CSV table of C-alpha atoms in Angstrom, one decimal:
chain,number,residue,atom,x,y,z
A,1,UNK,CA,3.0,-5.4,30.7
A,2,UNK,CA,3.1,-5.0,27.0
A,3,UNK,CA,2.3,-1.8,25.6
A,4,UNK,CA,2.3,-1.3,21.8
A,5,UNK,CA,1.7,1.8,19.6
A,6,UNK,CA,2.2,1.1,16.0
A,7,UNK,CA,1.0,1.5,12.5
A,8,UNK,CA,1.1,-2.0,11.5
A,9,UNK,CA,-1.8,-4.6,12.0
A,10,UNK,CA,-1.5,-7.4,14.8
A,11,UNK,CA,-2.7,-10.9,14.7
A,12,UNK,CA,-5.1,-11.3,17.3
A,13,UNK,CA,-4.9,-15.2,17.6
A,14,UNK,CA,-1.2,-14.9,17.8
A,15,UNK,CA,-1.1,-12.2,20.4
A,16,UNK,CA,-4.0,-13.8,22.6
A,17,UNK,CA,-2.3,-17.1,22.7
A,18,UNK,CA,1.1,-15.7,23.6
A,19,UNK,CA,-0.6,-13.6,26.1
A,20,UNK,CA,-2.4,-16.6,27.6
A,21,UNK,CA,0.9,-18.7,27.9
A,22,UNK,CA,2.9,-19.0,31.1
A,23,UNK,CA,0.3,-17.6,33.6
A,24,UNK,CA,0.5,-19.8,36.4
A,25,UNK,CA,-1.5,-17.7,38.7
A,26,UNK,CA,-4.3,-16.7,36.7
A,27,UNK,CA,-7.6,-18.4,35.9
A,28,UNK,CA,-9.1,-15.6,33.7
A,29,UNK,CA,-7.9,-14.0,30.6
A,30,UNK,CA,-10.2,-11.2,28.8
A,31,UNK,CA,-9.5,-9.9,25.2
A,32,UNK,CA,-11.3,-7.2,23.7
A,33,UNK,CA,-10.6,-6.0,20.2
A,34,UNK,CA,-11.7,-2.9,18.6
A,35,UNK,CA,-12.3,-2.6,14.8
A,36,UNK,CA,-13.0,0.4,12.6
A,37,UNK,CA,-16.8,1.0,11.9
A,38,UNK,CA,-18.1,2.6,9.1
A,39,UNK,CA,-19.6,6.0,9.7
A,40,UNK,CA,-23.5,6.0,10.5
A,41,UNK,CA,-24.3,7.2,6.9
A,42,UNK,CA,-22.0,4.4,5.4
A,43,UNK,CA,-20.0,6.5,3.6
A,44,UNK,CA,-16.6,6.5,5.0
A,45,UNK,CA,-13.6,5.8,3.3
A,46,UNK,CA,-10.9,5.4,5.9
A,47,UNK,CA,-10.4,6.5,9.3
A,48,UNK,CA,-7.0,8.5,10.3
A,49,UNK,CA,-5.7,8.2,13.7
A,50,UNK,CA,-3.3,10.7,15.1
A,51,UNK,CA,-1.4,10.6,18.0
A,52,UNK,CA,1.0,12.4,20.3
A,53,UNK,CA,4.4,10.2,20.0
A,54,UNK,CA,6.0,11.7,22.9
A,55,UNK,CA,3.1,11.0,25.3
A,56,UNK,CA,1.3,8.5,23.9
A,57,UNK,CA,3.5,5.4,25.1
A,58,UNK,CA,3.9,6.8,28.7
A,59,UNK,CA,0.0,7.6,29.0
A,60,UNK,CA,-0.9,3.9,27.9
A,61,UNK,CA,1.7,2.6,30.4
A,62,UNK,CA,0.6,4.8,33.3
A,63,UNK,CA,-3.0,3.5,32.6
A,64,UNK,CA,-2.2,0.0,32.2
A,65,UNK,CA,0.1,0.0,35.6
A,66,UNK,CA,-2.7,1.4,37.5
A,67,UNK,CA,-4.9,-1.5,36.0
A,68,UNK,CA,-2.6,-4.1,37.1
A,69,UNK,CA,-2.2,-2.7,40.5
A,70,UNK,CA,-5.8,-2.0,41.2
A,71,UNK,CA,-7.0,-5.5,40.1
A,72,UNK,CA,-3.8,-7.6,40.9
A,73,UNK,CA,-3.1,-8.5,37.4
A,74,UNK,CA,-1.1,-11.5,36.3
A,75,UNK,CA,-0.4,-9.2,33.1
A,76,UNK,CA,-2.3,-7.2,31.1
A,77,UNK,CA,-1.5,-6.0,27.2
A,78,UNK,CA,-2.7,-3.0,25.2
A,79,UNK,CA,-2.1,-2.4,21.5
A,80,UNK,CA,-3.2,0.8,19.7
A,81,UNK,CA,-2.8,1.6,16.0
A,82,UNK,CA,-2.3,5.0,14.3
A,83,UNK,CA,-2.4,6.1,10.7
A,84,UNK,CA,-5.0,5.5,8.0
A,85,UNK,CA,-7.3,2.5,8.6
A,86,UNK,CA,-10.1,1.2,6.6
A,87,UNK,CA,-13.4,0.1,8.1
A,88,UNK,CA,-13.1,-3.4,9.3
A,89,UNK,CA,-9.6,-3.0,10.3
A,90,UNK,CA,-8.2,-3.7,13.8
A,91,UNK,CA,-7.5,-0.7,15.8
A,92,UNK,CA,-6.8,-1.8,18.8
A,93,UNK,CA,-7.0,-4.3,21.8
A,94,UNK,CA,-6.4,-5.0,25.1
A,95,UNK,CA,-5.9,-8.0,27.1
A,96,UNK,CA,-6.0,-8.8,31.0
A,97,UNK,CA,-5.1,-11.6,33.1
A,98,UNK,CA,-6.4,-12.1,36.5
A,99,UNK,CA,-6.9,-14.8,39.1
A,100,UNK,CA,-10.6,-14.5,38.6
A,101,UNK,CA,-12.8,-13.6,35.7
A,102,UNK,CA,-14.5,-10.5,37.3
A,103,UNK,CA,-11.5,-8.7,38.1
A,104,UNK,CA,-10.1,-9.5,34.4
A,105,UNK,CA,-13.4,-8.1,32.8
A,106,UNK,CA,-13.5,-5.1,35.1
A,107,UNK,CA,-9.7,-4.2,34.5
A,108,UNK,CA,-10.3,-4.5,30.8
A,109,UNK,CA,-13.5,-2.1,30.7
A,110,UNK,CA,-11.4,0.4,32.9
A,111,UNK,CA,-8.6,0.2,30.3
A,112,UNK,CA,-11.0,0.6,27.5
A,113,UNK,CA,-12.6,3.7,29.2
A,114,UNK,CA,-9.5,5.6,30.0
A,115,UNK,CA,-7.9,4.9,26.3
A,116,UNK,CA,-11.3,6.5,25.1
A,117,UNK,CA,-10.8,9.8,26.8
A,118,UNK,CA,-7.3,9.7,28.3
A,119,UNK,CA,-5.0,8.4,25.6
A,120,UNK,CA,-4.0,10.9,23.0
A,121,UNK,CA,-5.4,9.8,20.3
A,122,UNK,CA,-7.6,11.6,17.6
A,123,UNK,CA,-9.8,10.2,15.0
A,124,UNK,CA,-10.8,11.5,11.6
A,125,UNK,CA,-13.4,10.0,9.3
A,126,UNK,CA,-12.1,10.3,5.7
A,127,UNK,CA,-15.6,10.3,3.7
A,128,UNK,CA,-16.1,9.0,0.3
A,129,UNK,CA,-17.3,12.4,-0.9
A,130,UNK,CA,-13.9,13.9,-0.1
A,131,UNK,CA,-14.7,15.6,3.2
A,132,UNK,CA,-13.3,14.7,6.3
A,133,UNK,CA,-14.6,15.2,10.1
A,134,UNK,CA,-12.7,14.8,13.3
A,135,UNK,CA,-14.5,12.7,15.7
A,136,UNK,CA,-16.2,14.6,18.3
A,137,UNK,CA,-15.4,13.2,22.0
A,138,UNK,CA,-18.8,12.0,23.7
A,139,UNK,CA,-20.0,13.0,26.9
A,140,UNK,CA,-20.8,9.5,27.6
A,141,UNK,CA,-17.2,8.6,27.2
A,142,UNK,CA,-16.4,11.3,30.2
A,143,UNK,CA,-19.1,10.0,32.2
A,144,UNK,CA,-17.7,6.5,31.9
A,145,UNK,CA,-14.8,7.2,33.9
A,146,UNK,CA,-16.5,8.6,37.1
A,147,UNK,CA,-17.5,4.8,37.9
A,148,UNK,CA,-13.9,4.2,38.4
B,1,UNK,CA,9.6,26.5,24.8
B,2,UNK,CA,8.1,23.9,22.3
B,3,UNK,CA,4.5,24.3,21.6
B,4,UNK,CA,2.8,21.4,19.7
B,5,UNK,CA,-0.9,21.2,18.2
B,6,UNK,CA,-2.6,18.2,17.2
B,7,UNK,CA,-6.1,17.4,15.3
B,8,UNK,CA,-8.1,20.3,14.4
B,9,UNK,CA,-5.9,22.8,16.6
B,10,UNK,CA,-3.1,21.9,14.1
B,11,UNK,CA,-5.3,22.2,11.1
B,12,UNK,CA,-6.6,25.6,12.3
B,13,UNK,CA,-3.2,27.2,13.5
B,14,UNK,CA,-1.6,25.6,10.3
B,15,UNK,CA,1.4,23.9,11.8
B,16,UNK,CA,2.1,21.2,14.1
B,17,UNK,CA,4.8,22.7,16.2
B,18,UNK,CA,6.6,25.9,16.9
B,19,UNK,CA,9.1,27.4,19.2
B,20,UNK,CA,7.8,30.2,21.3
B,21,UNK,CA,9.5,32.9,23.2
B,22,UNK,CA,7.3,34.1,26.0
B,23,UNK,CA,7.2,35.3,29.6
B,24,UNK,CA,3.9,33.9,30.5
B,25,UNK,CA,3.7,32.4,33.7
B,26,UNK,CA,0.6,30.1,33.1
B,27,UNK,CA,-0.9,28.2,30.3
B,28,UNK,CA,-3.8,30.6,30.2
B,29,UNK,CA,-1.4,33.8,29.8
B,30,UNK,CA,0.4,31.9,26.9
B,31,UNK,CA,-3.1,31.2,25.3
B,32,UNK,CA,-3.7,35.0,25.4
B,33,UNK,CA,-0.4,35.7,24.0
B,34,UNK,CA,-1.1,33.3,21.1
B,35,UNK,CA,-4.6,34.0,20.3
B,36,UNK,CA,-3.4,38.1,20.3
B,37,UNK,CA,-1.3,36.9,17.1
B,38,UNK,CA,-3.4,36.5,14.4
B,39,UNK,CA,-7.1,35.3,13.6
B,40,UNK,CA,-5.9,31.5,12.9
B,41,UNK,CA,-4.6,31.4,16.5
B,42,UNK,CA,-7.8,33.7,17.8
B,43,UNK,CA,-9.8,30.9,16.1
B,44,UNK,CA,-8.0,28.0,17.8
B,45,UNK,CA,-8.3,29.2,21.1
B,46,UNK,CA,-11.6,30.7,21.0
B,47,UNK,CA,-13.2,28.1,23.1
B,48,UNK,CA,-11.0,26.7,25.7
B,49,UNK,CA,-13.7,24.3,27.1
B,50,UNK,CA,-13.1,22.5,23.7
B,51,UNK,CA,-9.5,22.2,24.4
B,52,UNK,CA,-7.3,20.0,26.5
B,53,UNK,CA,-3.4,20.9,27.6
B,54,UNK,CA,-0.4,18.9,28.4
B,55,UNK,CA,2.6,20.1,29.8
B,56,UNK,CA,5.7,18.1,29.3
B,57,UNK,CA,3.5,15.4,27.8
B,58,UNK,CA,1.1,14.9,30.9
B,59,UNK,CA,-2.3,16.1,31.0
B,60,UNK,CA,-2.6,19.5,32.9
B,61,UNK,CA,-4.9,22.4,33.1
B,62,UNK,CA,-5.1,25.9,31.9
B,63,UNK,CA,-4.1,27.5,35.3
B,64,UNK,CA,-1.1,25.3,35.6
B,65,UNK,CA,2.4,27.4,36.0
B,66,UNK,CA,4.5,27.2,33.4
B,67,UNK,CA,7.8,27.4,35.2
B,68,UNK,CA,10.4,24.7,34.1
B,69,UNK,CA,7.8,23.5,31.6
B,70,UNK,CA,9.7,22.7,28.1
B,71,UNK,CA,6.8,21.5,26.1
B,72,UNK,CA,3.2,22.8,25.8
B,73,UNK,CA,0.9,20.6,23.7
B,74,UNK,CA,-2.8,22.0,22.8
B,75,UNK,CA,-5.6,19.6,21.3
B,76,UNK,CA,-9.2,18.6,21.6
B,77,UNK,CA,-10.5,16.1,23.8
B,78,UNK,CA,-8.8,12.6,23.0
B,79,UNK,CA,-10.8,9.9,21.0
B,80,UNK,CA,-8.8,7.0,21.3
B,81,UNK,CA,-10.1,3.3,21.9
């Protein structure tokens, strides 16, 4: 398991390549990368991501360990950034390695669904006009947990 | 105990953390004590359905007992990913 909470950017190619190396028993690797997208109105300057330092690492490790156990993953990785990020920046990634692709895809979706509403991060959109809005949690994100 | 606030809860209350001396036995009792302090607290705790609570860095709920708890955190629903 590899869980990283960091402000700095990551090299997707390097992380994916290193994650996929030496997996003798896995036939499938899935990676997902989240990118900061502009607000719907196209007026966002940056996104600020706050987190709960004492809790974040533990919460992510708990979720990741659950995914590893449930889908018998050969390995799993989560990187989540915090701090100020501009539109187009990489915000997070997950990678899963499993014997078969269905498990790798499902585990990656499970991780994403739980990161959305069970990992202690809060996003704030800083707008070009100087205003700022906390991003509201979506009911659909809470609903998404129910299928697991 | 240490009480921590995040996101708009932190902004409304005006500080990220404080040490609170309390005899509250549950999270709900602690919330009532805090909300009775000042307008900014009353505002932050006016709608508990919009809040989440963690006890010693694990998600919990408002009925939970506080015995032995060292750190309580209040925050809005999380928006990770």
